[in-house]
């Protein structure tokens, strides 16, 4: 989707439109900033519960395995909903889909705050996941369509929102959760309501696609070898990612403030490396080399996290944010640029696969600990990161050859967008 390196791996080459996108990142229409701002809050909802997981378990008299289902239900519904988002948005339009998603998050985040049992909370998080899927998947398409500077600037802006949301979510959870585990849910509902008002005020209805998206179009898109390879690698990577996010708080066993500070630092590294470092690494080494290397380093980091001292575990948790930030940017670009499917359809198919791993990791990690010991969940997470790198290596030809013609096409589109804006 950008003019590539000599390897044609989907990564940006120095001096191409990606650099123009970085320069134009801050010069965006109000509609883009409104959507990006709401996206920050949407991503805050993912890490919001991290520092308060032990508090929720104590408040609702639940086990770590039961509380981990807050992530499982959320991402399981998110994964399935990816088949619906394009179907809905191509019929009612991007703006209405965003507003529908935001409205669902407001309702279910508020209901989560008044839950009387862990079962109720898990159910409300599932509804929250549906709203978030409708919003997040559509937000990327809206930002790409409306951003100044072409798709490169749009992806950077989207990844910035992701990183900022991931950083601020644990911080908000810690600040509000110190008084009560219920308050972070109410806080999110209020912030998403503000996002709803901003989208209503600043975002005009987007043109509907000429062809309506079918429910199975994302599945059909996965028939493309390059997209299927990216999704398979991302599946293994996401298992590692969400083992860190959902299981590590129980291992660290810190107060909400301390845990929030750890994951705030983690999120800051994620944001910096996704927006500032990843593009430069891609320009120098190519996307696939960067992705493969980052996955190997993440595997090593997670392994040390599982076997190190408490201080080592804290350091490795924070450091993992750097590798996760790099991976997120490269995977997003590969998913959107490697196939000939429309970008919203390709994104939906890719996310359909990878979010299943995000649902699986919080479910299996605490159970693996029960069956073995506290170290083995991290051994499994290290192995899945390594498998993600292995998929990139084995399927390298598919990820490069099939993207070659598309890179030229997308580079032309992005250049036109840069001059048009």
Tab-separated table of C-alpha atoms in Angstrom:
chain	number	residue	atom	x	y	z
A	1	UNK	CA	0.000	0.000	0.000
A	2	UNK	CA	3.046	2.150	0.005
A	3	UNK	CA	5.817	2.201	-2.500
A	4	UNK	CA	7.948	-0.642	-1.272
A	5	UNK	CA	11.504	-1.440	-0.611
A	6	UNK	CA	13.459	-3.441	-3.101
A	7	UNK	CA	11.937	-6.518	-1.498
A	8	UNK	CA	8.384	-5.359	-2.146
A	9	UNK	CA	7.219	-6.314	1.320
A	10	UNK	CA	4.635	-3.637	1.801
A	11	UNK	CA	6.966	-1.425	3.818
A	12	UNK	CA	7.589	2.179	2.931
A	13	UNK	CA	10.671	3.269	1.114
A	14	UNK	CA	12.580	6.296	2.219
A	15	UNK	CA	11.296	9.462	0.617
A	16	UNK	CA	7.979	8.010	-0.548
A	17	UNK	CA	4.445	8.947	0.358
A	18	UNK	CA	4.847	7.458	3.793
A	19	UNK	CA	7.208	10.276	4.714
A	20	UNK	CA	4.727	12.756	3.301
A	21	UNK	CA	2.083	11.091	5.441
A	22	UNK	CA	4.186	11.561	8.564
A	23	UNK	CA	4.682	15.217	7.769
A	24	UNK	CA	0.981	15.735	7.198
A	25	UNK	CA	-0.148	13.726	10.189
A	26	UNK	CA	-1.322	16.742	12.187
A	27	UNK	CA	-2.999	18.534	9.281
A	28	UNK	CA	-6.299	16.677	9.295
A	29	UNK	CA	-9.966	17.650	8.900
A	30	UNK	CA	-12.130	17.926	12.020
A	31	UNK	CA	-13.996	14.778	11.025
A	32	UNK	CA	-10.762	12.787	11.156
A	33	UNK	CA	-9.819	14.177	14.569
A	34	UNK	CA	-13.302	13.449	15.920
A	35	UNK	CA	-13.084	9.848	14.700
A	36	UNK	CA	-9.520	9.438	15.956
A	37	UNK	CA	-10.447	10.882	19.346
A	38	UNK	CA	-13.331	8.459	19.731
A	39	UNK	CA	-10.955	5.677	18.630
A	40	UNK	CA	-8.627	6.553	21.508
A	41	UNK	CA	-11.471	5.964	23.960
A	42	UNK	CA	-12.488	2.768	22.165
A	43	UNK	CA	-8.967	1.368	22.558
A	44	UNK	CA	-8.874	2.572	26.155
A	45	UNK	CA	-11.680	0.106	26.807
A	46	UNK	CA	-9.387	-2.820	25.963
A	47	UNK	CA	-6.764	-2.140	28.636
A	48	UNK	CA	-9.102	-0.375	31.042
A	49	UNK	CA	-9.697	-3.465	33.166
A	50	UNK	CA	-6.016	-4.464	33.374
A	51	UNK	CA	-5.114	-2.756	36.676
A	52	UNK	CA	-8.471	-3.604	38.288
A	53	UNK	CA	-8.664	-7.318	37.404
A	54	UNK	CA	-7.631	-8.379	40.934
A	55	UNK	CA	-10.074	-5.815	42.390
A	56	UNK	CA	-12.911	-7.150	40.225
A	57	UNK	CA	-12.091	-10.700	41.286
A	58	UNK	CA	-12.177	-9.658	44.938
A	59	UNK	CA	-15.297	-7.491	44.591
A	60	UNK	CA	-17.317	-10.182	42.793
A	61	UNK	CA	-15.788	-13.129	44.663
A	62	UNK	CA	-14.440	-14.591	41.403
A	63	UNK	CA	-11.332	-16.511	40.386
A	64	UNK	CA	-8.652	-15.265	38.014
A	65	UNK	CA	-9.965	-17.667	35.370
A	66	UNK	CA	-13.492	-16.292	35.691
A	67	UNK	CA	-12.360	-12.669	35.517
A	68	UNK	CA	-10.201	-13.404	32.471
A	69	UNK	CA	-13.445	-14.165	30.636
A	70	UNK	CA	-13.961	-10.382	30.512
A	71	UNK	CA	-11.432	-10.419	27.683
A	72	UNK	CA	-12.602	-13.699	26.169
A	73	UNK	CA	-16.252	-12.684	25.772
A	74	UNK	CA	-15.242	-9.246	24.531
A	75	UNK	CA	-12.904	-10.500	21.805
A	76	UNK	CA	-14.929	-13.556	20.843
A	77	UNK	CA	-17.881	-11.343	19.982
A	78	UNK	CA	-15.518	-8.833	18.362
A	79	UNK	CA	-14.125	-11.568	16.091
A	80	UNK	CA	-17.530	-12.822	14.965
A	81	UNK	CA	-18.810	-9.263	14.562
A	82	UNK	CA	-16.088	-8.596	11.994
A	83	UNK	CA	-18.201	-10.537	9.513
A	84	UNK	CA	-21.059	-8.122	10.159
A	85	UNK	CA	-19.356	-4.733	10.217
A	86	UNK	CA	-18.833	-4.402	6.462
A	87	UNK	CA	-22.316	-5.781	5.790
A	88	UNK	CA	-23.815	-3.115	8.061
A	89	UNK	CA	-21.655	-0.142	7.073
A	90	UNK	CA	-22.084	-0.736	3.331
A	91	UNK	CA	-25.848	-0.491	3.845
A	92	UNK	CA	-26.351	2.241	6.427
A	93	UNK	CA	-23.118	4.172	5.822
A	94	UNK	CA	-19.940	4.661	7.833
A	95	UNK	CA	-21.233	7.501	10.011
A	96	UNK	CA	-24.312	5.641	11.190
A	97	UNK	CA	-22.262	2.505	11.818
A	98	UNK	CA	-19.840	4.484	13.982
A	99	UNK	CA	-22.716	6.005	15.935
A	100	UNK	CA	-24.391	2.615	16.384
A	101	UNK	CA	-21.150	1.145	17.705
A	102	UNK	CA	-20.598	4.053	20.068
A	103	UNK	CA	-24.165	3.840	21.364
A	104	UNK	CA	-23.751	0.121	22.120
A	105	UNK	CA	-20.491	0.770	23.981
A	106	UNK	CA	-22.115	3.531	26.060
A	107	UNK	CA	-24.986	1.232	27.045
A	108	UNK	CA	-22.941	-1.881	27.815
A	109	UNK	CA	-20.081	-0.038	29.534
A	110	UNK	CA	-22.671	1.567	31.818
A	111	UNK	CA	-24.324	-1.797	32.475
A	112	UNK	CA	-20.910	-3.312	33.243
A	113	UNK	CA	-20.547	-0.793	36.048
A	114	UNK	CA	-23.722	-2.004	37.776
A	115	UNK	CA	-23.021	-5.733	37.376
A	116	UNK	CA	-23.934	-7.848	40.374
A	117	UNK	CA	-21.984	-10.948	39.387
A	118	UNK	CA	-19.038	-11.928	37.244
A	119	UNK	CA	-21.454	-13.682	34.855
A	120	UNK	CA	-23.361	-10.439	34.264
A	121	UNK	CA	-20.118	-8.527	33.761
A	122	UNK	CA	-18.846	-11.078	31.232
A	123	UNK	CA	-22.144	-10.826	29.339
A	124	UNK	CA	-22.106	-7.040	29.276
A	125	UNK	CA	-18.505	-7.081	28.050
A	126	UNK	CA	-19.701	-9.232	25.137
A	127	UNK	CA	-22.209	-6.528	24.182
A	128	UNK	CA	-19.442	-3.979	24.567
A	129	UNK	CA	-17.321	-6.054	22.160
A	130	UNK	CA	-20.058	-5.909	19.515
A	131	UNK	CA	-20.218	-2.125	19.749
A	132	UNK	CA	-16.455	-1.810	19.691
A	133	UNK	CA	-16.195	-4.043	16.601
A	134	UNK	CA	-18.705	-1.929	14.711
A	135	UNK	CA	-16.875	1.230	15.685
A	136	UNK	CA	-13.202	0.245	15.407
A	137	UNK	CA	-13.382	-1.536	12.057
A	138	UNK	CA	-15.397	1.285	10.516
A	139	UNK	CA	-13.224	3.983	12.097
A	140	UNK	CA	-10.144	2.764	10.220
A	141	UNK	CA	-12.015	2.869	6.902
A	142	UNK	CA	-13.402	6.343	7.687
A	143	UNK	CA	-9.982	7.705	8.674
A	144	UNK	CA	-8.370	6.221	5.552
A	145	UNK	CA	-11.102	7.780	3.407
A	146	UNK	CA	-11.054	11.229	5.006
A	147	UNK	CA	-7.437	11.757	6.094
A	148	UNK	CA	-5.124	14.221	4.384
A	149	UNK	CA	-1.858	12.689	3.193
A	150	UNK	CA	-3.112	9.380	1.852
A	151	UNK	CA	-3.479	6.017	3.532
A	152	UNK	CA	0.017	6.143	5.078
A	153	UNK	CA	-0.893	9.172	7.189
A	154	UNK	CA	-4.260	7.589	7.984
A	155	UNK	CA	-2.686	4.385	9.288
A	156	UNK	CA	-0.215	6.364	11.400
A	157	UNK	CA	-3.079	8.358	12.859
A	158	UNK	CA	-5.049	5.185	13.569
A	159	UNK	CA	-2.032	3.533	15.206
A	160	UNK	CA	-1.477	6.712	17.234
A	161	UNK	CA	-5.036	6.444	18.519
A	162	UNK	CA	-4.466	2.769	19.313
A	163	UNK	CA	-1.249	3.458	21.200
A	164	UNK	CA	-2.637	6.420	23.116
A	165	UNK	CA	-5.757	4.470	24.027
A	166	UNK	CA	-3.725	1.456	25.141
A	167	UNK	CA	-1.568	3.760	27.292
A	168	UNK	CA	-4.376	5.773	28.836
A	169	UNK	CA	-6.768	2.865	29.405
A	170	UNK	CA	-4.797	1.295	32.277
A	171	UNK	CA	-4.100	4.749	33.723
A	172	UNK	CA	-7.803	5.647	33.752
A	173	UNK	CA	-8.620	2.217	35.143
A	174	UNK	CA	-6.126	2.723	37.976
A	175	UNK	CA	-7.208	6.270	38.841
A	176	UNK	CA	-10.918	5.514	38.916
A	177	UNK	CA	-10.575	1.914	40.018
A	178	UNK	CA	-8.692	2.828	43.173
A	179	UNK	CA	-12.007	4.063	44.604
A	180	UNK	CA	-14.159	1.312	43.100
A	181	UNK	CA	-13.756	-1.202	40.290
A	182	UNK	CA	-17.105	0.037	38.943
A	183	UNK	CA	-16.007	3.622	38.233
A	184	UNK	CA	-13.787	2.907	35.182
A	185	UNK	CA	-16.800	1.438	33.383
A	186	UNK	CA	-18.900	4.517	34.107
A	187	UNK	CA	-15.995	6.737	33.033
A	188	UNK	CA	-15.721	4.927	29.705
A	189	UNK	CA	-19.467	5.262	29.113
A	190	UNK	CA	-19.221	9.026	29.643
A	191	UNK	CA	-16.184	9.407	27.361
A	192	UNK	CA	-17.823	7.366	24.607
A	193	UNK	CA	-20.947	9.487	24.911
A	194	UNK	CA	-18.748	12.541	24.293
A	195	UNK	CA	-17.268	10.730	21.282
A	196	UNK	CA	-20.805	10.090	20.035
A	197	UNK	CA	-21.543	13.826	20.182
A	198	UNK	CA	-18.273	14.704	18.392
A	199	UNK	CA	-18.958	12.257	15.556
A	200	UNK	CA	-22.497	13.611	15.274
A	201	UNK	CA	-21.229	17.180	15.052
A	202	UNK	CA	-18.153	16.887	12.831
A	203	UNK	CA	-18.428	13.809	10.633
A	204	UNK	CA	-20.554	13.998	7.522
A	205	UNK	CA	-21.970	10.825	6.035
A	206	UNK	CA	-19.409	8.952	3.986
A	207	UNK	CA	-20.246	7.807	0.440
A	208	UNK	CA	-21.528	4.253	0.422
A	209	UNK	CA	-19.529	1.745	-1.610
A	210	UNK	CA	-20.828	0.972	-5.077
A	211	UNK	CA	-21.093	-2.695	-4.127
A	212	UNK	CA	-22.627	-3.805	-0.835
A	213	UNK	CA	-20.484	-6.097	1.276
A	214	UNK	CA	-21.810	-9.622	1.816
A	215	UNK	CA	-21.561	-11.442	5.140
A	216	UNK	CA	-19.095	-13.963	3.722
A	217	UNK	CA	-16.960	-11.500	1.730
A	218	UNK	CA	-14.320	-11.287	4.516
A	219	UNK	CA	-14.060	-15.094	4.521
A	220	UNK	CA	-13.704	-15.158	0.746
A	221	UNK	CA	-10.991	-12.482	0.985
A	222	UNK	CA	-8.962	-14.909	3.102
A	223	UNK	CA	-8.678	-17.119	0.019
A	224	UNK	CA	-5.893	-14.745	-1.029
A	225	UNK	CA	-2.601	-16.350	0.005
A	226	UNK	CA	-0.963	-13.148	1.177
A	227	UNK	CA	-3.881	-12.034	3.348
A	228	UNK	CA	-4.354	-15.535	4.770
A	229	UNK	CA	-0.649	-15.649	5.657
A	230	UNK	CA	-0.785	-12.255	7.375
A	231	UNK	CA	-3.887	-13.313	9.317
A	232	UNK	CA	-2.354	-16.639	10.370
A	233	UNK	CA	0.819	-14.969	11.609
A	234	UNK	CA	-1.235	-12.305	13.411
A	235	UNK	CA	-3.305	-15.047	15.061
A	236	UNK	CA	-0.220	-16.482	16.782
A	237	UNK	CA	1.075	-13.011	17.609
A	238	UNK	CA	-2.204	-11.929	19.170
A	239	UNK	CA	-2.144	-14.913	21.517
A	240	UNK	CA	1.173	-13.600	22.854
A	241	UNK	CA	-0.056	-10.006	22.931
A	242	UNK	CA	-3.113	-10.797	25.028
A	243	UNK	CA	-1.317	-13.178	27.336
A	244	UNK	CA	0.754	-10.152	28.318
A	245	UNK	CA	-2.273	-7.888	28.549
A	246	UNK	CA	-4.734	-10.170	30.353
A	247	UNK	CA	-2.597	-12.574	32.407
A	248	UNK	CA	0.392	-10.486	33.507
A	249	UNK	CA	-1.618	-8.301	35.971
A	250	UNK	CA	-2.276	-11.400	38.084
A	251	UNK	CA	1.407	-12.350	37.978
A	252	UNK	CA	2.577	-8.863	38.956
A	253	UNK	CA	-0.053	-8.741	41.735
A	254	UNK	CA	0.296	-4.994	42.262
A	255	UNK	CA	-2.067	-2.285	43.475
A	256	UNK	CA	-4.258	-0.618	40.817
A	257	UNK	CA	-2.013	2.463	40.856
A	258	UNK	CA	1.226	0.525	40.401
A	259	UNK	CA	-0.266	-1.815	37.806
A	260	UNK	CA	-1.756	1.164	35.977
A	261	UNK	CA	1.642	2.871	35.926
A	262	UNK	CA	3.296	-0.251	34.481
A	263	UNK	CA	0.774	-0.579	31.681
A	264	UNK	CA	0.784	3.172	31.054
A	265	UNK	CA	4.525	2.954	30.394
A	266	UNK	CA	3.866	-0.153	28.297
A	267	UNK	CA	1.287	1.762	26.248
A	268	UNK	CA	3.603	4.737	25.761
A	269	UNK	CA	6.264	2.468	24.298
A	270	UNK	CA	3.609	0.863	22.119
A	271	UNK	CA	2.544	4.271	20.792
A	272	UNK	CA	6.076	5.571	20.186
A	273	UNK	CA	7.281	2.428	18.432
A	274	UNK	CA	4.152	2.029	16.310
A	275	UNK	CA	4.147	5.610	15.038
A	276	UNK	CA	7.771	6.767	15.091
A	277	UNK	CA	10.048	3.734	15.125
A	278	UNK	CA	8.253	1.148	12.970
A	279	UNK	CA	8.150	3.317	9.787
A	280	UNK	CA	11.881	4.021	10.024
A	281	UNK	CA	12.725	0.369	10.564
A	282	UNK	CA	10.534	-0.595	7.618
A	283	UNK	CA	12.187	1.994	5.392
A	284	UNK	CA	15.609	0.588	6.217
A	285	UNK	CA	15.034	-3.164	6.436
A	286	UNK	CA	11.666	-3.905	4.808
A	287	UNK	CA	8.428	-4.906	6.513
A	288	UNK	CA	8.907	-8.664	6.667
A	289	UNK	CA	12.409	-8.535	8.166
A	290	UNK	CA	11.190	-6.046	10.766
A	291	UNK	CA	8.123	-8.132	11.587
A	292	UNK	CA	9.995	-11.419	11.814
A	293	UNK	CA	12.729	-9.938	13.990
A	294	UNK	CA	10.295	-8.129	16.272
A	295	UNK	CA	8.299	-11.324	16.833
A	296	UNK	CA	11.464	-13.233	17.808
A	297	UNK	CA	12.446	-10.468	20.243
A	298	UNK	CA	8.919	-10.476	21.704
A	299	UNK	CA	9.176	-14.244	22.217
A	300	UNK	CA	12.456	-13.822	24.100
A	301	UNK	CA	11.055	-10.950	26.164
A	302	UNK	CA	7.968	-12.917	27.201
A	303	UNK	CA	10.067	-15.945	28.135
A	304	UNK	CA	12.265	-13.814	30.419
A	305	UNK	CA	9.113	-12.221	31.834
A	306	UNK	CA	7.808	-15.607	32.878
A	307	UNK	CA	10.998	-16.788	34.581
A	308	UNK	CA	12.498	-13.565	35.916
A	309	UNK	CA	12.169	-11.860	39.279
A	310	UNK	CA	9.316	-9.466	40.021
A	311	UNK	CA	11.412	-6.479	38.936
A	312	UNK	CA	12.440	-8.286	35.763
A	313	UNK	CA	8.807	-9.108	35.041
A	314	UNK	CA	7.869	-5.429	35.362
A	315	UNK	CA	10.682	-4.356	33.016
A	316	UNK	CA	9.852	-7.037	30.449
A	317	UNK	CA	6.145	-6.171	30.573
A	318	UNK	CA	6.937	-2.543	29.752
A	319	UNK	CA	9.509	-3.512	27.117
A	320	UNK	CA	7.015	-5.769	25.329
A	321	UNK	CA	5.107	-2.623	24.389
A	322	UNK	CA	7.920	-1.674	21.995
A	323	UNK	CA	7.727	-4.951	20.079
A	324	UNK	CA	3.930	-4.937	20.104
A	325	UNK	CA	3.893	-1.389	18.719
A	326	UNK	CA	6.143	-2.340	15.802
A	327	UNK	CA	4.113	-5.470	15.081
A	328	UNK	CA	0.781	-3.651	15.122
A	329	UNK	CA	1.863	-1.146	12.487
A	330	UNK	CA	3.404	-3.713	10.142
A	331	UNK	CA	0.476	-6.129	10.435
A	332	UNK	CA	-2.044	-3.365	9.724
A	333	UNK	CA	-0.188	-2.326	6.576
A	334	UNK	CA	0.159	-5.897	5.374
A	335	UNK	CA	-3.521	-6.643	5.970
A	336	UNK	CA	-4.673	-3.558	4.079
A	337	UNK	CA	-2.174	-3.756	1.246
A	338	UNK	CA	-1.358	-7.362	0.467
A	339	UNK	CA	-4.551	-8.417	-1.342
A	340	UNK	CA	-6.816	-7.047	-4.053
A	341	UNK	CA	-9.873	-7.065	-1.750
A	342	UNK	CA	-11.380	-3.693	-0.763
A	343	UNK	CA	-9.591	-2.461	2.325
A	344	UNK	CA	-12.625	-2.717	4.685
A	345	UNK	CA	-13.238	-6.304	3.515
A	346	UNK	CA	-9.579	-7.287	3.856
A	347	UNK	CA	-9.440	-5.707	7.310
A	348	UNK	CA	-12.573	-7.569	8.404
A	349	UNK	CA	-11.239	-10.939	7.240
A	350	UNK	CA	-7.874	-10.346	8.874
A	351	UNK	CA	-9.430	-9.205	12.159
A	352	UNK	CA	-11.903	-12.092	12.129
A	353	UNK	CA	-8.955	-14.495	12.369
A	354	UNK	CA	-6.691	-12.627	14.755
A	355	UNK	CA	-9.298	-11.658	17.366
A	356	UNK	CA	-10.015	-15.325	18.032
A	357	UNK	CA	-6.517	-15.552	19.491
A	358	UNK	CA	-7.226	-12.476	21.604
A	359	UNK	CA	-10.239	-14.353	22.989
A	360	UNK	CA	-8.292	-17.599	23.502
A	361	UNK	CA	-5.267	-16.242	25.388
A	362	UNK	CA	-7.131	-14.835	28.428
A	363	UNK	CA	-9.104	-18.093	28.659
A	364	UNK	CA	-6.218	-20.536	28.397
A	365	UNK	CA	-3.408	-18.688	30.225
A	366	UNK	CA	-4.871	-18.982	33.758
A	367	UNK	CA	-5.967	-22.555	33.080
A	368	UNK	CA	-2.513	-23.530	31.844
A	369	UNK	CA	-1.190	-22.123	35.110
A	370	UNK	CA	-3.660	-24.279	37.062
A	371	UNK	CA	-2.612	-27.389	35.124
A	372	UNK	CA	1.132	-26.705	35.341
A	373	UNK	CA	2.738	-23.685	37.028
A	374	UNK	CA	2.932	-19.924	36.635
A	375	UNK	CA	5.828	-20.069	34.159
A	376	UNK	CA	4.282	-22.248	31.451
A	377	UNK	CA	1.679	-19.725	30.160
A	378	UNK	CA	4.598	-17.506	29.183
A	379	UNK	CA	6.419	-20.420	27.547
A	380	UNK	CA	3.313	-20.985	25.427
A	381	UNK	CA	3.119	-17.250	24.646
A	382	UNK	CA	6.786	-17.221	23.602
A	383	UNK	CA	6.154	-20.238	21.373
A	384	UNK	CA	3.189	-18.567	19.634
A	385	UNK	CA	5.234	-15.422	18.930
A	386	UNK	CA	7.932	-17.638	17.421
A	387	UNK	CA	5.290	-19.423	15.344
A	388	UNK	CA	4.104	-16.055	14.056
A	389	UNK	CA	7.646	-15.318	12.922
A	390	UNK	CA	7.904	-18.772	11.345
A	391	UNK	CA	4.743	-18.117	9.296
A	392	UNK	CA	6.320	-14.885	7.997
A	393	UNK	CA	9.459	-16.787	7.050
A	394	UNK	CA	7.726	-19.751	5.405
A	395	UNK	CA	5.126	-17.634	3.610
A	396	UNK	CA	7.533	-14.849	2.684
A	397	UNK	CA	7.134	-15.491	-1.031
A	398	UNK	CA	3.352	-15.227	-0.738
A	399	UNK	CA	3.572	-12.037	1.291
A	400	UNK	CA	5.969	-10.414	-1.193
A	401	UNK	CA	5.074	-11.728	-4.649
A	402	UNK	CA	1.327	-11.239	-4.316
A	403	UNK	CA	1.752	-7.736	-2.904
A	404	UNK	CA	4.140	-6.543	-5.610
A	405	UNK	CA	1.623	-5.249	-8.145
A	406	UNK	CA	-0.632	-3.874	-5.430
A	407	UNK	CA	2.148	-1.803	-3.887
A	408	UNK	CA	2.557	0.095	-7.145
A	409	UNK	CA	-1.198	0.605	-7.392
A	410	UNK	CA	-1.596	1.783	-3.776
A	411	UNK	CA	1.469	4.009	-4.030
A	412	UNK	CA	-0.139	5.731	-7.015
A	413	UNK	CA	-3.407	6.138	-5.116
A	414	UNK	CA	-1.611	7.575	-2.077
A	415	UNK	CA	0.431	9.985	-4.208
A	416	UNK	CA	-2.747	11.258	-5.809
A	417	UNK	CA	-4.289	11.703	-2.350
A	418	UNK	CA	-1.235	13.622	-1.097
A	419	UNK	CA	-1.375	16.117	-3.975
A	420	UNK	CA	-5.176	16.338	-3.788
A	421	UNK	CA	-5.004	17.349	-0.144
